[in-house]
Amino acid sequence: MAGNRTFTMIKPDGVESGNIGNILQKITDAGFVIKALKYTRLSEEQAKKFYEVHAERPFYGELVEYMTSGPIIAAILEKDNAVADFRALIGATDPAEAAEGTIRKLYAESKAKNAVHGSDSDENAVIEGEFHFSANEIF
Ligand code: GDP
């Protein structure tokens, strides 16, 4: 059975371009309930750990540098079928390939600087949520 929570970040480019409000509005308009929310900045150590699955990829260093380049919004979201529905809402990794109306199509600038993160499985949603939030920060 699909889980009902996912984890997201508004990445540094989404914050820098002034789209925190627009992106959160799209998320809540789509029926997601915000269970936890934080405005923060990742340390190099945190970014390396968060993206360690990509450690062997050629863009890993660039990704860590980008994700630590400015503040982010981290959030846990709740909705039926949360992981798949949220991936549909944000669109393809590369905004050039993302469907019309998706968050990445609307607000991302490139495949690297793509405005938002969305967990890719129920298991990772739990791991990523717990990476950023303690139990008393989730409502
Ligand atoms: P996602 O699940 O749609 O976020 O995509 P992936 O798991 O494939 O990649 C994780 C993140 O790495 C993406 O969201 C991008 O920020 C970044 N990324 C992916 N491909 C590239 C690339 O070719 N170059 C760089 N610099 N970053 C990339």
mmCIF file of C-alpha atoms and ligand atoms in Angstrom:
data_model
loop_
_atom_site.group_PDB
_atom_site.id
_atom_site.type_symbol
_atom_site.label_atom_id
_atom_site.label_comp_id
_atom_site.label_asym_id
_atom_site.label_seq_id
_atom_site.Cartn_x
_atom_site.Cartn_y
_atom_site.Cartn_z
ATOM 1 C CA MET A 1 0.000 0.000 0.000
ATOM 2 C CA ALA A 2 1.318 3.451 -0.872
ATOM 3 C CA GLY A 3 2.326 5.600 2.090
ATOM 4 C CA ASN A 4 0.789 8.956 2.846
ATOM 5 C CA ARG A 5 3.871 11.076 3.525
ATOM 6 C CA THR A 6 6.670 12.504 1.462
ATOM 7 C CA PHE A 7 9.606 14.810 2.076
ATOM 8 C CA THR A 8 10.439 17.911 0.041
ATOM 9 C CA MET A 9 12.963 20.701 -0.097
ATOM 10 C CA ILE A 10 12.654 24.019 -1.884
ATOM 11 C CA LYS A 11 16.238 24.138 -3.126
ATOM 12 C CA PRO A 12 18.517 27.220 -3.041
ATOM 13 C CA ASP A 13 17.475 28.417 -6.534
ATOM 14 C CA GLY A 14 13.769 28.206 -5.626
ATOM 15 C CA VAL A 15 14.408 30.325 -2.530
ATOM 16 C CA GLU A 16 16.750 32.736 -4.349
ATOM 17 C CA SER A 17 14.237 33.374 -7.149
ATOM 18 C CA GLY A 18 11.625 34.455 -4.593
ATOM 19 C CA ASN A 19 9.317 31.495 -5.134
ATOM 20 C CA ILE A 20 8.941 30.038 -1.616
ATOM 21 C CA GLY A 21 5.375 31.356 -1.410
ATOM 22 C CA ASN A 22 4.397 30.301 -4.930
ATOM 23 C CA ILE A 23 5.764 26.793 -4.474
ATOM 24 C CA LEU A 24 4.136 26.253 -1.067
ATOM 25 C CA GLN A 25 0.853 27.515 -2.558
ATOM 26 C CA LYS A 26 1.054 24.962 -5.403
ATOM 27 C CA ILE A 27 1.765 22.234 -2.843
ATOM 28 C CA THR A 28 -1.183 23.060 -0.574
ATOM 29 C CA ASP A 29 -3.500 23.715 -3.554
ATOM 30 C CA ALA A 30 -2.712 20.158 -4.696
ATOM 31 C CA GLY A 31 -4.048 18.833 -1.396
ATOM 32 C CA PHE A 32 -0.850 18.232 0.552
ATOM 33 C CA VAL A 33 -0.943 19.038 4.257
ATOM 34 C CA ILE A 34 2.252 20.447 5.784
ATOM 35 C CA LYS A 35 3.258 18.266 8.748
ATOM 36 C CA ALA A 36 6.668 19.871 9.351
ATOM 37 C CA LEU A 37 8.411 22.949 7.917
ATOM 38 C CA LYS A 38 11.859 24.491 8.368
ATOM 39 C CA TYR A 39 13.895 27.337 6.808
ATOM 40 C CA THR A 40 17.499 26.279 7.085
ATOM 41 C CA ARG A 41 20.807 25.867 5.283
ATOM 42 C CA LEU A 42 22.542 22.541 4.743
ATOM 43 C CA SER A 43 26.124 22.125 5.913
ATOM 44 C CA GLU A 44 28.524 20.431 3.505
ATOM 45 C CA GLU A 45 28.402 17.337 5.715
ATOM 46 C CA GLN A 46 24.577 17.247 5.647
ATOM 47 C CA ALA A 47 24.394 17.727 1.861
ATOM 48 C CA LYS A 48 26.975 14.978 1.274
ATOM 49 C CA LYS A 49 25.026 12.613 3.505
ATOM 50 C CA PHE A 50 21.634 13.492 2.007
ATOM 51 C CA TYR A 51 22.870 12.840 -1.547
ATOM 52 C CA GLU A 52 25.310 10.014 -0.766
ATOM 53 C CA VAL A 53 23.383 7.730 -3.142
ATOM 54 C CA HIS A 54 24.811 9.956 -5.917
ATOM 55 C CA ALA A 55 28.391 9.911 -4.541
ATOM 56 C CA GLU A 56 29.768 8.092 -7.596
ATOM 57 C CA ARG A 57 28.019 10.358 -10.107
ATOM 58 C CA PRO A 58 30.186 12.941 -11.900
ATOM 59 C CA PHE A 59 27.961 15.801 -10.702
ATOM 60 C CA TYR A 60 28.116 14.902 -6.969
ATOM 61 C CA GLY A 61 30.569 17.690 -6.057
ATOM 62 C CA GLU A 62 28.567 20.250 -8.031
ATOM 63 C CA LEU A 63 25.328 19.035 -6.401
ATOM 64 C CA VAL A 64 26.749 19.365 -2.870
ATOM 65 C CA GLU A 65 28.126 22.830 -3.684
ATOM 66 C CA TYR A 66 24.760 23.953 -5.060
ATOM 67 C CA MET A 67 22.699 22.531 -2.199
ATOM 68 C CA THR A 68 24.876 24.346 0.357
ATOM 69 C CA SER A 69 24.962 27.627 -1.618
ATOM 70 C CA GLY A 70 22.011 29.201 0.196
ATOM 71 C CA PRO A 71 19.031 28.549 2.441
ATOM 72 C CA ILE A 72 16.404 25.923 1.709
ATOM 73 C CA ILE A 73 12.914 25.073 2.925
ATOM 74 C CA ALA A 74 12.523 21.493 4.197
ATOM 75 C CA ALA A 75 9.062 20.015 4.717
ATOM 76 C CA ILE A 76 7.165 16.810 5.412
ATOM 77 C CA LEU A 77 3.906 16.587 3.455
ATOM 78 C CA GLU A 78 0.866 14.363 3.885
ATOM 79 C CA LYS A 79 -1.659 13.183 1.294
ATOM 80 C CA ASP A 80 -2.896 9.836 0.010
ATOM 81 C CA ASN A 81 -0.335 8.381 -2.402
ATOM 82 C CA ALA A 82 2.031 11.194 -1.353
ATOM 83 C CA VAL A 83 5.295 10.116 -3.003
ATOM 84 C CA ALA A 84 3.896 9.467 -6.494
ATOM 85 C CA ASP A 85 1.483 12.402 -6.441
ATOM 86 C CA PHE A 86 4.223 14.781 -5.342
ATOM 87 C CA ARG A 87 6.637 13.550 -8.041
ATOM 88 C CA ALA A 88 3.859 14.230 -10.565
ATOM 89 C CA LEU A 89 3.325 17.719 -9.123
ATOM 90 C CA ILE A 90 7.020 18.659 -9.383
ATOM 91 C CA GLY A 91 7.629 17.151 -12.834
ATOM 92 C CA ALA A 92 10.717 15.681 -14.500
ATOM 93 C CA THR A 93 14.226 16.315 -13.107
ATOM 94 C CA ASP A 94 15.034 18.521 -16.102
ATOM 95 C CA PRO A 95 12.541 21.411 -16.305
ATOM 96 C CA ALA A 96 12.893 21.376 -20.087
ATOM 97 C CA GLU A 97 11.266 17.927 -20.003
ATOM 98 C CA ALA A 98 8.760 18.668 -17.212
ATOM 99 C CA ALA A 99 5.041 18.784 -18.020
ATOM 100 C CA GLU A 100 3.216 22.106 -18.258
ATOM 101 C CA GLY A 101 1.997 23.397 -14.913
ATOM 102 C CA THR A 102 4.463 21.368 -12.834
ATOM 103 C CA ILE A 103 6.550 23.155 -10.212
ATOM 104 C CA ARG A 104 9.816 22.511 -12.024
ATOM 105 C CA LYS A 105 8.358 23.701 -15.345
ATOM 106 C CA LEU A 106 7.145 26.887 -13.668
ATOM 107 C CA TYR A 107 10.020 27.707 -11.335
ATOM 108 C CA ALA A 108 13.194 25.686 -12.083
ATOM 109 C CA GLU A 109 16.049 27.003 -14.185
ATOM 110 C CA SER A 110 17.971 23.833 -15.124
ATOM 111 C CA LYS A 111 18.394 20.107 -14.521
ATOM 112 C CA ALA A 112 20.920 20.885 -11.791
ATOM 113 C CA LYS A 113 19.087 23.861 -10.270
ATOM 114 C CA ASN A 114 15.619 22.381 -10.367
ATOM 115 C CA ALA A 115 13.840 24.253 -7.551
ATOM 116 C CA VAL A 116 12.478 21.315 -5.556
ATOM 117 C CA HIS A 117 13.260 17.872 -4.216
ATOM 118 C CA GLY A 118 10.699 15.097 -3.801
ATOM 119 C CA SER A 119 11.366 11.695 -2.209
ATOM 120 C CA ASP A 120 11.434 8.811 -4.690
ATOM 121 C CA SER A 121 9.991 6.086 -2.404
ATOM 122 C CA ASP A 122 8.037 5.644 0.818
ATOM 123 C CA GLU A 123 11.181 4.274 2.456
ATOM 124 C CA ASN A 124 13.261 7.305 1.472
ATOM 125 C CA ALA A 125 10.461 9.667 2.511
ATOM 126 C CA VAL A 126 10.790 8.342 6.066
ATOM 127 C CA ILE A 127 14.605 8.424 6.032
ATOM 128 C CA GLU A 128 14.728 11.952 4.578
ATOM 129 C CA GLY A 129 12.032 13.294 6.930
ATOM 130 C CA GLU A 130 13.887 11.914 9.942
ATOM 131 C CA PHE A 131 17.135 13.371 8.593
ATOM 132 C CA HIS A 132 15.700 16.893 8.888
ATOM 133 C CA PHE A 133 13.123 16.731 11.681
ATOM 134 C CA SER A 134 12.886 15.318 15.186
ATOM 135 C CA ALA A 135 9.603 13.797 16.373
ATOM 136 C CA ASN A 136 8.531 16.941 18.267
ATOM 137 C CA GLU A 137 8.857 19.037 15.074
ATOM 138 C CA ILE A 138 6.304 16.941 13.143
ATOM 139 C CA PHE A 139 2.641 17.841 13.655
HETATM 140 P P1 GDP B 1 15.257 13.810 -8.913
HETATM 141 O O1 GDP B 1 14.838 12.575 -8.171
HETATM 142 O O2 GDP B 1 14.257 14.237 -9.968
HETATM 143 O O3 GDP B 1 15.604 14.953 -7.983
HETATM 144 O O4 GDP B 1 16.575 13.461 -9.738
HETATM 145 P P2 GDP B 1 17.873 12.551 -9.412
HETATM 146 O O5 GDP B 1 17.662 11.705 -8.190
HETATM 147 O O6 GDP B 1 18.252 11.879 -10.679
HETATM 148 O O7 GDP B 1 19.014 13.641 -9.104
HETATM 149 C C1 GDP B 1 19.088 14.283 -7.859
HETATM 150 C C2 GDP B 1 19.435 15.728 -8.088
HETATM 151 O O8 GDP B 1 20.742 15.844 -8.607
HETATM 152 C C3 GDP B 1 18.548 16.465 -9.118
HETATM 153 O O9 GDP B 1 17.327 16.875 -8.591
HETATM 154 C C4 GDP B 1 19.442 17.617 -9.525
HETATM 155 O O10 GDP B 1 19.421 18.692 -8.569
HETATM 156 C C5 GDP B 1 20.825 16.982 -9.476
HETATM 157 N N1 GDP B 1 21.243 16.527 -10.805
HETATM 158 C C6 GDP B 1 20.698 15.544 -11.576
HETATM 159 N N2 GDP B 1 21.348 15.425 -12.741
HETATM 160 C C7 GDP B 1 22.342 16.365 -12.724
HETATM 161 C C8 GDP B 1 23.381 16.741 -13.639
HETATM 162 O O11 GDP B 1 23.522 16.181 -14.732
HETATM 163 N N3 GDP B 1 24.221 17.746 -13.232
HETATM 164 C C9 GDP B 1 24.096 18.368 -12.028
HETATM 165 N N4 GDP B 1 24.955 19.357 -11.705
HETATM 166 N N5 GDP B 1 23.120 18.050 -11.150
HETATM 167 C C10 GDP B 1 22.265 17.056 -11.484
#
